[in-house]
Short mmCIF file of C-alpha atoms in Angstrom, two decimals:
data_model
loop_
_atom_site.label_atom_id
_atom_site.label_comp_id
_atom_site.label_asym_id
_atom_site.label_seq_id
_atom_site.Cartn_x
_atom_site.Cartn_y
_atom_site.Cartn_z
CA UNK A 77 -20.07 -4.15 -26.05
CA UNK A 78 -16.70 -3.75 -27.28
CA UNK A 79 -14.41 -1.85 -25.31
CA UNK A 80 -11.16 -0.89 -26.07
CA UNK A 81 -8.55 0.41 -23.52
CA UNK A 82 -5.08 2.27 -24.18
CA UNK A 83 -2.20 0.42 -23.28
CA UNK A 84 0.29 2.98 -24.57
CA UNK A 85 0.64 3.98 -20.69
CA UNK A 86 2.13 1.39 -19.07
CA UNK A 87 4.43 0.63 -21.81
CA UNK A 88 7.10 2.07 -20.77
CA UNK A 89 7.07 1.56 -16.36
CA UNK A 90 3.80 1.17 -13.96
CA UNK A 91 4.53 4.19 -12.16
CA UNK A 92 2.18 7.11 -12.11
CA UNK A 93 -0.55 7.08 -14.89
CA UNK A 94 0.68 3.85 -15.90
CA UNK A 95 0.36 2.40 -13.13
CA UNK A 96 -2.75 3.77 -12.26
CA UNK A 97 -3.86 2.36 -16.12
CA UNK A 98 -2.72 -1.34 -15.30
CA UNK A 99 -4.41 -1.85 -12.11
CA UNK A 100 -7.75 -0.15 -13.25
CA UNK A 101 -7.39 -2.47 -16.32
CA UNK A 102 -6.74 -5.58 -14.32
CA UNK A 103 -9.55 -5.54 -12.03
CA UNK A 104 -12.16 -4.10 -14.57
CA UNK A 105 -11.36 -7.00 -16.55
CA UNK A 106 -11.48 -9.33 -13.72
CA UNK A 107 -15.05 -7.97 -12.21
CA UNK A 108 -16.52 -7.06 -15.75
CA UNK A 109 -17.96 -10.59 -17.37
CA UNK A 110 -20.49 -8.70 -19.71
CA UNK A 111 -18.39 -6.50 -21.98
CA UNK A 112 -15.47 -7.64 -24.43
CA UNK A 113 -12.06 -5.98 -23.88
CA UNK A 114 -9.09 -5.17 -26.44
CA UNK A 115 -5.74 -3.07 -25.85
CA UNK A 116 -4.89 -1.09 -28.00
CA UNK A 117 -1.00 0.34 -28.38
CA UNK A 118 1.54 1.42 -31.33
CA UNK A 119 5.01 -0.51 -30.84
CA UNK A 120 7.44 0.49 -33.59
CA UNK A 121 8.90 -2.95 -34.95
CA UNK A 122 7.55 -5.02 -32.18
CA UNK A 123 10.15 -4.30 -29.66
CA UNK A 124 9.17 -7.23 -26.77
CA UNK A 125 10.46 -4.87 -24.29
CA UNK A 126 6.46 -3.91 -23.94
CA UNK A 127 5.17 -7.50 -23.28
CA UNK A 128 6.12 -7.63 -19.37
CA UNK A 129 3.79 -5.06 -18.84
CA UNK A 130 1.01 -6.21 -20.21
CA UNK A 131 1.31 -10.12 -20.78
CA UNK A 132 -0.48 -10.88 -16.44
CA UNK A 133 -3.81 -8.14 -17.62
CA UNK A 134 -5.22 -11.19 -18.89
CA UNK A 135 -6.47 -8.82 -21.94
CA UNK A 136 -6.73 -9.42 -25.21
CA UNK A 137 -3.97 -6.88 -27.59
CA UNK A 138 -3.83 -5.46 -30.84
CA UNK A 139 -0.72 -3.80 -31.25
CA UNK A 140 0.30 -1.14 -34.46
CA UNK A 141 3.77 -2.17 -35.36
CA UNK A 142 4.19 0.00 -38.54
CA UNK A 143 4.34 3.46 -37.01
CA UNK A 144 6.02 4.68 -33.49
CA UNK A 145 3.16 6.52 -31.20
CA UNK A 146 5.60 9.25 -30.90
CA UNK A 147 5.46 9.81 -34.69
CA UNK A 148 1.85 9.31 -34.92
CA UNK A 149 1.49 11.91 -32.16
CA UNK A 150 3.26 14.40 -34.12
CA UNK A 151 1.12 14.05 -37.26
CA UNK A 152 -2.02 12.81 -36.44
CA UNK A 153 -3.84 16.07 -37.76
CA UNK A 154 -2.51 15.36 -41.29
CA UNK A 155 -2.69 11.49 -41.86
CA UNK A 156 -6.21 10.83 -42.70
CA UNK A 157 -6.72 7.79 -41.43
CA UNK A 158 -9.49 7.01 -38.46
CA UNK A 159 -7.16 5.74 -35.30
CA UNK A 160 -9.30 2.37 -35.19
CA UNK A 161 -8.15 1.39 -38.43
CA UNK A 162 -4.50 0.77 -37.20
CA UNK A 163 -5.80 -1.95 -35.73
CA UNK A 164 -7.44 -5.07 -36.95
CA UNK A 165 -10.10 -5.41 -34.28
CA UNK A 166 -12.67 -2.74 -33.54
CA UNK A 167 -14.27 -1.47 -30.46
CA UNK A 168 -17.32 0.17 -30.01
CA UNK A 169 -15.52 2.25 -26.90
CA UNK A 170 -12.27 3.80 -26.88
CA UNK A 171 -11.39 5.21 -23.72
CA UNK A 172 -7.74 7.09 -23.26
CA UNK A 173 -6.10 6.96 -19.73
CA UNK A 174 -3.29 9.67 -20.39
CA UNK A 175 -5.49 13.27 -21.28
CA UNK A 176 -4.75 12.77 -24.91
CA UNK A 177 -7.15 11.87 -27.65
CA UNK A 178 -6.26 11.21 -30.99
CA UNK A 179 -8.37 13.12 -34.07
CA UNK A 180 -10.94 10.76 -35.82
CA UNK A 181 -11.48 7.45 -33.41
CA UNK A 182 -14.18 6.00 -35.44
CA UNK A 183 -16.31 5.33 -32.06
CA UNK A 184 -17.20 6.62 -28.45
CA UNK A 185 -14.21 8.24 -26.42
CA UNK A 186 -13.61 8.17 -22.88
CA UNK A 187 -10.50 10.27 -21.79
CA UNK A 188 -9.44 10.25 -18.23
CA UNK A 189 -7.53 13.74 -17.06
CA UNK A 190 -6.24 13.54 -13.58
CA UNK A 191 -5.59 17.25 -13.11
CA UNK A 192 -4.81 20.66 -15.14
CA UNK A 193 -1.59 21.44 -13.21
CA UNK A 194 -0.78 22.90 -16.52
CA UNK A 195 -3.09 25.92 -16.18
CA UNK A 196 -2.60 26.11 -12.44
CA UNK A 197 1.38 26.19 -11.84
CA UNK A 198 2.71 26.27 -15.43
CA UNK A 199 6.25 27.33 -13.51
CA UNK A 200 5.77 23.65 -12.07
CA UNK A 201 5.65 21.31 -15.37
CA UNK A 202 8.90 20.93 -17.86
CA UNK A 203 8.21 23.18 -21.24
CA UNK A 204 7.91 20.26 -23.11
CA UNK A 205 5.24 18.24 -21.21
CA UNK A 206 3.59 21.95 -20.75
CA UNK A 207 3.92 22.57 -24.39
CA UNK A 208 1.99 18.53 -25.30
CA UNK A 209 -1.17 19.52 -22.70
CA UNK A 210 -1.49 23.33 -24.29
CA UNK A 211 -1.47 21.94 -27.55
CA UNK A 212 -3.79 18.81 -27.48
CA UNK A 213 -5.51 18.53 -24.03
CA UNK A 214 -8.59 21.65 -25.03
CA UNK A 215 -8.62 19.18 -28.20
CA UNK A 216 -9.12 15.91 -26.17
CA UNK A 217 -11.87 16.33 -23.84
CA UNK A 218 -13.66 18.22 -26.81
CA UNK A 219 -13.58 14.61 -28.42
CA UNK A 220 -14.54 12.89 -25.64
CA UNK A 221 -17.88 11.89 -24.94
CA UNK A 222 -17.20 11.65 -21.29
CA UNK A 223 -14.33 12.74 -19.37
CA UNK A 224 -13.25 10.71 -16.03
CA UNK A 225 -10.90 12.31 -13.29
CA UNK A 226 -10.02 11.73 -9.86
CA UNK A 227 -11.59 14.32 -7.55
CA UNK A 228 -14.45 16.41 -6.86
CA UNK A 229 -11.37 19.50 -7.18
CA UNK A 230 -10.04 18.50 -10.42
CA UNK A 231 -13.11 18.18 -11.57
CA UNK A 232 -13.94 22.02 -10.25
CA UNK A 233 -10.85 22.92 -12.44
CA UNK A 234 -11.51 21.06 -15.58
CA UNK A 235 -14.99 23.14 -16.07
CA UNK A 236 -13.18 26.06 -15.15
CA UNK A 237 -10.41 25.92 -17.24
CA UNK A 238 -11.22 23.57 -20.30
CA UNK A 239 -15.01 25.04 -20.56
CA UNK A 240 -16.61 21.60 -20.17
CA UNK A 241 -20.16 20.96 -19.22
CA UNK A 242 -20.76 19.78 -15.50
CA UNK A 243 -22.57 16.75 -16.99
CA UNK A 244 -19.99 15.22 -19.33
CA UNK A 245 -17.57 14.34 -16.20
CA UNK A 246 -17.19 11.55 -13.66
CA UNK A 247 -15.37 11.46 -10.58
CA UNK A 248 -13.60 8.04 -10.12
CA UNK A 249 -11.13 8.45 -6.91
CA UNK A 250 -7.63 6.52 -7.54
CA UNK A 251 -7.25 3.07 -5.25
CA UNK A 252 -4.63 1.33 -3.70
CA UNK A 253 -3.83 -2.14 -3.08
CA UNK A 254 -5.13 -2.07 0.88
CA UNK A 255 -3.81 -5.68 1.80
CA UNK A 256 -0.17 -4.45 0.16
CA UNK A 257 0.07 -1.62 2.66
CA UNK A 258 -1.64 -3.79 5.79
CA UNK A 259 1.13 -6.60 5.55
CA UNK A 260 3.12 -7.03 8.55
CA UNK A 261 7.01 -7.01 8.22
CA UNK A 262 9.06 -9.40 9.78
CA UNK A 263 12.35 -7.77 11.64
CA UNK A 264 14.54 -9.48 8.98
CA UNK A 265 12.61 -7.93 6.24
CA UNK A 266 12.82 -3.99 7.51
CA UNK A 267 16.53 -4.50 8.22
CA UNK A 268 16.99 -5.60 4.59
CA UNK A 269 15.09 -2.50 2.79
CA UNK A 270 17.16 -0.36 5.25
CA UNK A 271 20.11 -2.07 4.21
CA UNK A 272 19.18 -1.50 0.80
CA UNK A 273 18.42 2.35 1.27
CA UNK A 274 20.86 3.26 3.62
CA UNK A 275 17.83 4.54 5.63
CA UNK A 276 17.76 4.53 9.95
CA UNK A 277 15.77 2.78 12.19
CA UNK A 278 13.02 6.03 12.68
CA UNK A 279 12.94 9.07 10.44
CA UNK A 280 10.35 11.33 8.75
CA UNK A 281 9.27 10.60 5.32
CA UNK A 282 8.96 12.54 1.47
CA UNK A 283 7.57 10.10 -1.25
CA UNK A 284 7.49 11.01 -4.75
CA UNK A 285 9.52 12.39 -7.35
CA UNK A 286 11.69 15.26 -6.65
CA UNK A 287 10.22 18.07 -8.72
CA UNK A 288 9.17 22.13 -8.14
CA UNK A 289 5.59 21.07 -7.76
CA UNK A 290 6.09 18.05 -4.43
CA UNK A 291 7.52 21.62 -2.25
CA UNK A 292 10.55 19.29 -1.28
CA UNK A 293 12.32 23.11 -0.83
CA UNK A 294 9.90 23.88 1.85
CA UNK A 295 10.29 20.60 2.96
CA UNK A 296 13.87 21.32 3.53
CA UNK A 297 13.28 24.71 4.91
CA UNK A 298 10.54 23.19 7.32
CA UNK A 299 13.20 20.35 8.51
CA UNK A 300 16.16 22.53 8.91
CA UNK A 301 13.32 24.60 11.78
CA UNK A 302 12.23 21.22 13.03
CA UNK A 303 15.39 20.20 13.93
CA UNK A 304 16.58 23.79 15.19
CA UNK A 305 13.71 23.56 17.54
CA UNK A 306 14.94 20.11 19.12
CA UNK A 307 13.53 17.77 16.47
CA UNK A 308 16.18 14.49 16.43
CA UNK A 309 14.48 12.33 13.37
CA UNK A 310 16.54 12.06 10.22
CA UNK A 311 14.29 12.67 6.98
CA UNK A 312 14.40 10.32 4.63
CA UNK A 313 13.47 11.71 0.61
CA UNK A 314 12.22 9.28 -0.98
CA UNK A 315 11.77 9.04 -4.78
CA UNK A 316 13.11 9.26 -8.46
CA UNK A 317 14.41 12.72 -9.61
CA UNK A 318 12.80 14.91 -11.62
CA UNK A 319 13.74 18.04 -13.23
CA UNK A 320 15.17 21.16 -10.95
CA UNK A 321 16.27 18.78 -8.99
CA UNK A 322 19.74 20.77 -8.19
CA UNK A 323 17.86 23.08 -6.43
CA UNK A 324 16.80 20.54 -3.84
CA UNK A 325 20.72 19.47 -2.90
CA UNK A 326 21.38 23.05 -2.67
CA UNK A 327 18.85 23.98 0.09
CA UNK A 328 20.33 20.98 1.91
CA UNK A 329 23.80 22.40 2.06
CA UNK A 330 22.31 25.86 3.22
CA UNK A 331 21.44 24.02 6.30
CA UNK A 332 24.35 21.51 6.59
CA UNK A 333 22.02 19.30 6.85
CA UNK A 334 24.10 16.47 4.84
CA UNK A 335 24.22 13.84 7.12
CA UNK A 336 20.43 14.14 8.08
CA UNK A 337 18.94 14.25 5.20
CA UNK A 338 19.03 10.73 3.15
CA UNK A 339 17.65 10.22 -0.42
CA UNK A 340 17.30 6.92 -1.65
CA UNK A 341 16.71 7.54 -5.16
CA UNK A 342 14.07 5.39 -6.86
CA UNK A 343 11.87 3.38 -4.52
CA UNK A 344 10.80 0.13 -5.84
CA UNK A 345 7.08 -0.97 -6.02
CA UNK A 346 7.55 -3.49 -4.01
CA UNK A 347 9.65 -2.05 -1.40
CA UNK A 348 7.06 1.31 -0.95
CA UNK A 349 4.98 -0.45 2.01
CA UNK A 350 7.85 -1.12 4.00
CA UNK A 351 9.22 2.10 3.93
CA UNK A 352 6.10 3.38 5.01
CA UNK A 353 5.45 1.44 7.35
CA UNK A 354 8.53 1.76 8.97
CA UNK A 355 8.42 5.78 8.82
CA UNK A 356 7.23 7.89 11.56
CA UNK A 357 5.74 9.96 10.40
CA UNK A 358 4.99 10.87 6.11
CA UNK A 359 5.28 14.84 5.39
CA UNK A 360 3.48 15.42 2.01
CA UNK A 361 3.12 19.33 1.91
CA UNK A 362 2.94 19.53 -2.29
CA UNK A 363 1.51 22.62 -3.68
CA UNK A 364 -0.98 20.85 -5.97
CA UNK A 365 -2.20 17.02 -6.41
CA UNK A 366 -5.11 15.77 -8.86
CA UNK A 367 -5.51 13.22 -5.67
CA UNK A 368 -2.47 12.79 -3.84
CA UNK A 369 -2.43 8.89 -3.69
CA UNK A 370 0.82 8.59 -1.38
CA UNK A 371 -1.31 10.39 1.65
CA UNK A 372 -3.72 7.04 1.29
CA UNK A 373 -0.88 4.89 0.76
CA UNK A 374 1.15 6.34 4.07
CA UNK A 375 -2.37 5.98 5.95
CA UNK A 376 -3.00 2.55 4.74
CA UNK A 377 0.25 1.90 6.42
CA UNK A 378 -0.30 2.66 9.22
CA UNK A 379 1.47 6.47 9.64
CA UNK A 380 0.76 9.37 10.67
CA UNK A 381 0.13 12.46 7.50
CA UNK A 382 0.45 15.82 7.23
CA UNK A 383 -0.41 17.37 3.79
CA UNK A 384 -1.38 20.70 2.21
CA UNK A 385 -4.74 22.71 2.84
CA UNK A 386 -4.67 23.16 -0.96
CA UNK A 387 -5.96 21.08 -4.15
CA UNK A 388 -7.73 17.80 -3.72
CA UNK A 389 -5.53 16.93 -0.44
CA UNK A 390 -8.29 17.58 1.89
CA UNK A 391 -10.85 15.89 -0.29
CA UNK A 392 -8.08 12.65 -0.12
CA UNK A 393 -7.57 12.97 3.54
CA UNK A 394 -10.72 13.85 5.22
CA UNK A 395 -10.51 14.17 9.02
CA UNK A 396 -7.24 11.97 9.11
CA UNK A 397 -4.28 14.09 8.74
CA UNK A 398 -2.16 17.02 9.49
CA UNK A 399 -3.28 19.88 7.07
CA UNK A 400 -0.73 23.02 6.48
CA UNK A 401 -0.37 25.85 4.61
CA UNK A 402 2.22 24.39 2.22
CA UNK A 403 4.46 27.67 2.40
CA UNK A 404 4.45 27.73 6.26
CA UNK A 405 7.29 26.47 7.46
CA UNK A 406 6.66 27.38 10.80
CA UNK A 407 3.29 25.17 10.77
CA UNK A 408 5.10 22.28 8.81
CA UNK A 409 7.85 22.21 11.53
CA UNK A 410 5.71 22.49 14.38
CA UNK A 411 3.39 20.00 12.70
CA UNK A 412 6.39 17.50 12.83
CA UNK A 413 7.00 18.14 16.41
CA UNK A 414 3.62 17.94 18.00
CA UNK A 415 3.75 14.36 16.00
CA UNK A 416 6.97 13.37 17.25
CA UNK A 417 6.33 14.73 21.01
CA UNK A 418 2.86 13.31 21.56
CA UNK A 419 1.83 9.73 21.12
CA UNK A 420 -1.64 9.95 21.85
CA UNK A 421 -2.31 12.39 19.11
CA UNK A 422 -0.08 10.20 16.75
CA UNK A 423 -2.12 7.28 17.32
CA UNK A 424 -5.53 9.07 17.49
CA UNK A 425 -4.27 10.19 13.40
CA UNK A 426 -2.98 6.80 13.02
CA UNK A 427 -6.55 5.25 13.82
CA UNK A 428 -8.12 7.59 11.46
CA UNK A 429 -5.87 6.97 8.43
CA UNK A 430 -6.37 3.40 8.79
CA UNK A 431 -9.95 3.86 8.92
CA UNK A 432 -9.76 6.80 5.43
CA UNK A 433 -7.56 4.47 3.26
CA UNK A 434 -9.97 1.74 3.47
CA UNK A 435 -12.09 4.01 1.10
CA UNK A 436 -10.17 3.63 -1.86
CA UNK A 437 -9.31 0.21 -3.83
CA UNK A 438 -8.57 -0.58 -6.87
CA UNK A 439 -12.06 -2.69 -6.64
CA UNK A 440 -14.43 0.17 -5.91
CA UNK A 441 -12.63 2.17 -8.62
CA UNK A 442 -13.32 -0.41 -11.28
CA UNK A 443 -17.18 -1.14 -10.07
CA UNK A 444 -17.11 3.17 -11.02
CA UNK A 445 -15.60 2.63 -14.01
CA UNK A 446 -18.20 -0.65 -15.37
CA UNK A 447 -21.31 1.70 -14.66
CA UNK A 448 -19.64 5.02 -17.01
CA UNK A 449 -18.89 2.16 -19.91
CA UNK A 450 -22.63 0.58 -19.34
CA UNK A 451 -23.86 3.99 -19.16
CA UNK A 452 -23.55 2.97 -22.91
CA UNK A 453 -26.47 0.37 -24.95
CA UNK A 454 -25.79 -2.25 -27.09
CA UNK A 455 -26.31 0.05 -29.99
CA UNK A 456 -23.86 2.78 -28.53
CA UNK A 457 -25.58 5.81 -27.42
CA UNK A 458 -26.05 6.85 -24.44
CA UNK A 459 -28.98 5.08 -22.28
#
């Protein structure tokens, strides 16, 4: 079979859903020897600012050059052309990575939706991005022939909200690059991504981008009580900002907490690991996650979690972490202590993240993903 596989994710940065895209893509294509893959993308003009992104998946592309996506998007339901014929080489399968399907493929659709944050904490999500998954998401998975997401919650909440049938869905969890996040770091290389994030020898770690939905308020709140208690570990916020992120500056002030509390900004891929590694301890209290990947990450790491009760964080962590009421401060703080006060317990969660992380890679994810598109015959149908 033919199977063709959005690229319009990861053509802009590998962070998030695209990177999540690109590393399913790569190692499908590099464990799948049966089945034919194309990429499919629109790229107004040709820019070549796309090509990095794509050029080491080893995949075959077909890129539309005569219309921008973001065009297309906006008046798909009136151009009545089928979305294969933008592109001069067919595929039998279509499958979406980013919730949205297009009217009128001309062939099966998978769609992958990672959560419906949307319906659950609409206060959480920018009007615009709120205003794209109200308008076209319903749409999408009623095109789709199967839907994938991430977790045995999400996929709880996609029946419940979207009115899907239990037996059009599959659960493939997200994976990590295990041997990136096992590497050991010489003393030369931690002093030089501390150097380069102005971050201390030991502190307490936030990952992620800095938005109402990652709690980084309560994480403030929670900090200010830690260290009012006796705590002495700077926190370190790690991560690109998002929107409301004023808010998040402000709570530090409150607590005059400006000279221990450091944010770094934007994190790059490469440097993640280390700063992981190096933490002692990752606080990850978000109010809702489709998976919550950084908990594996920080685990795969080697350090000690704590994470909401809430969403598909339990389902992520299993026995191996921390798990609070994200709006308890009093729990999150006390959390940090008994952590910071008690190195037998540290390294009993230690042992156990180690041992949870090594359930997720990139590997076992694509081995799910080959069996959904081969749940497919030669004649596409269903087997």
């Amino acid at each position: 079979m033919k199977i063709g596989m959005e690229l319009q994710p990861i053509f802009k940065d590998k962070t998030g859903i695209g990177w999540y895209t690109y590393n399913i893509i790569k190692e499908v294509i590099k464990l799948d020897k049966d089945n034919e893959f194309i990429g499919y993308g629109f790229n107004f003009a040709g820019r070549n600012n796309i090509l990095p992104n794509i050029k080491d998946l080893n995949i075959e592309y077909d890129i539309c050059k005569v219309i921008p996506y973001g065009l297309y998007s906006r008046l798909w339901d009136y151009i009545p052309i089928k979305y294969n014929n933008f592109f001069r080489n067919k595929a039998d399968i279509y499958h979406f990575f980013n919730f949205i399907v297009p009217p009128n493929i001309g062939g099966i659709v998978i769609v992958t939706v990672y959560d419906v944050v949307y319906k659950r904490f609409p206060e959480t999500m920018t009007k615009a991005n709120f205003n794209r998954l109200e308008k076209n998401l319903q749409r999408s998975v009623d095109r789709a022939d199967i839907i994938i997401t991430i977790s045995e919650n999400s996929k709880k909440e996609i029946i419940e909200y979207l009115n899907v049938a239990e037996d059009k869905i599959r659960i493939i969890p997200i994976g990590i690059e295990i041997e990136k996040y096992r590497k050991k770091y010489s003393e030369n290389e931690m002093i030089k991504v501390r150097k380069k994030y102005n971050i201390p020898n030991e502190y307490i770690l936030y990952l992620g981008t800095l938005e109402p939905r990652k709690n980084i308020e309560t994480i403030i709140d929670s900090y200010a009580l830690y260290k009012k208690n006796g705590g002495n570990l700077k926190l370190v916020i790690a991560g690109k900002k998002g929107w409301m992120y004023d808010s998040i500056l402000n709570r530090v002030k409150q607590y005059s907490l400006g000279d221990e509390v450091i944010f770094t900004g934007y994190v790059d891929e490469d440097d993640k690991a280390c700063i992981y590694k190096m933490s002692s301890l990752f606080l990850f209290p978000s109010f809702y996650e489709g998976f919550g990947i950084p908990v594996i990450e920080a685990m795969a790491a080697g350090t000690p979690v704590i994470t909401s009760n809430t969403s598909s964080l339990p389902e992520a962590a299993g026995d191996a972490a921390i798990f609070v009421n994200p709006k308890d401060i009093n729990a999150i703080a006390d959390s940090m202590l008994k952590i910071a006060n008690n190195d037998y317990y540290k390294k009993e969660l230690i042992i156990k993240g180690l041992k949870q992380s090594e359930k997720f890679s990139w590997e076992k994810s694509a081995e799910k993903l080959i069996n959904i598109y081969n749940e497919f015959d030669k004649n596409i149908g269903m087997k």
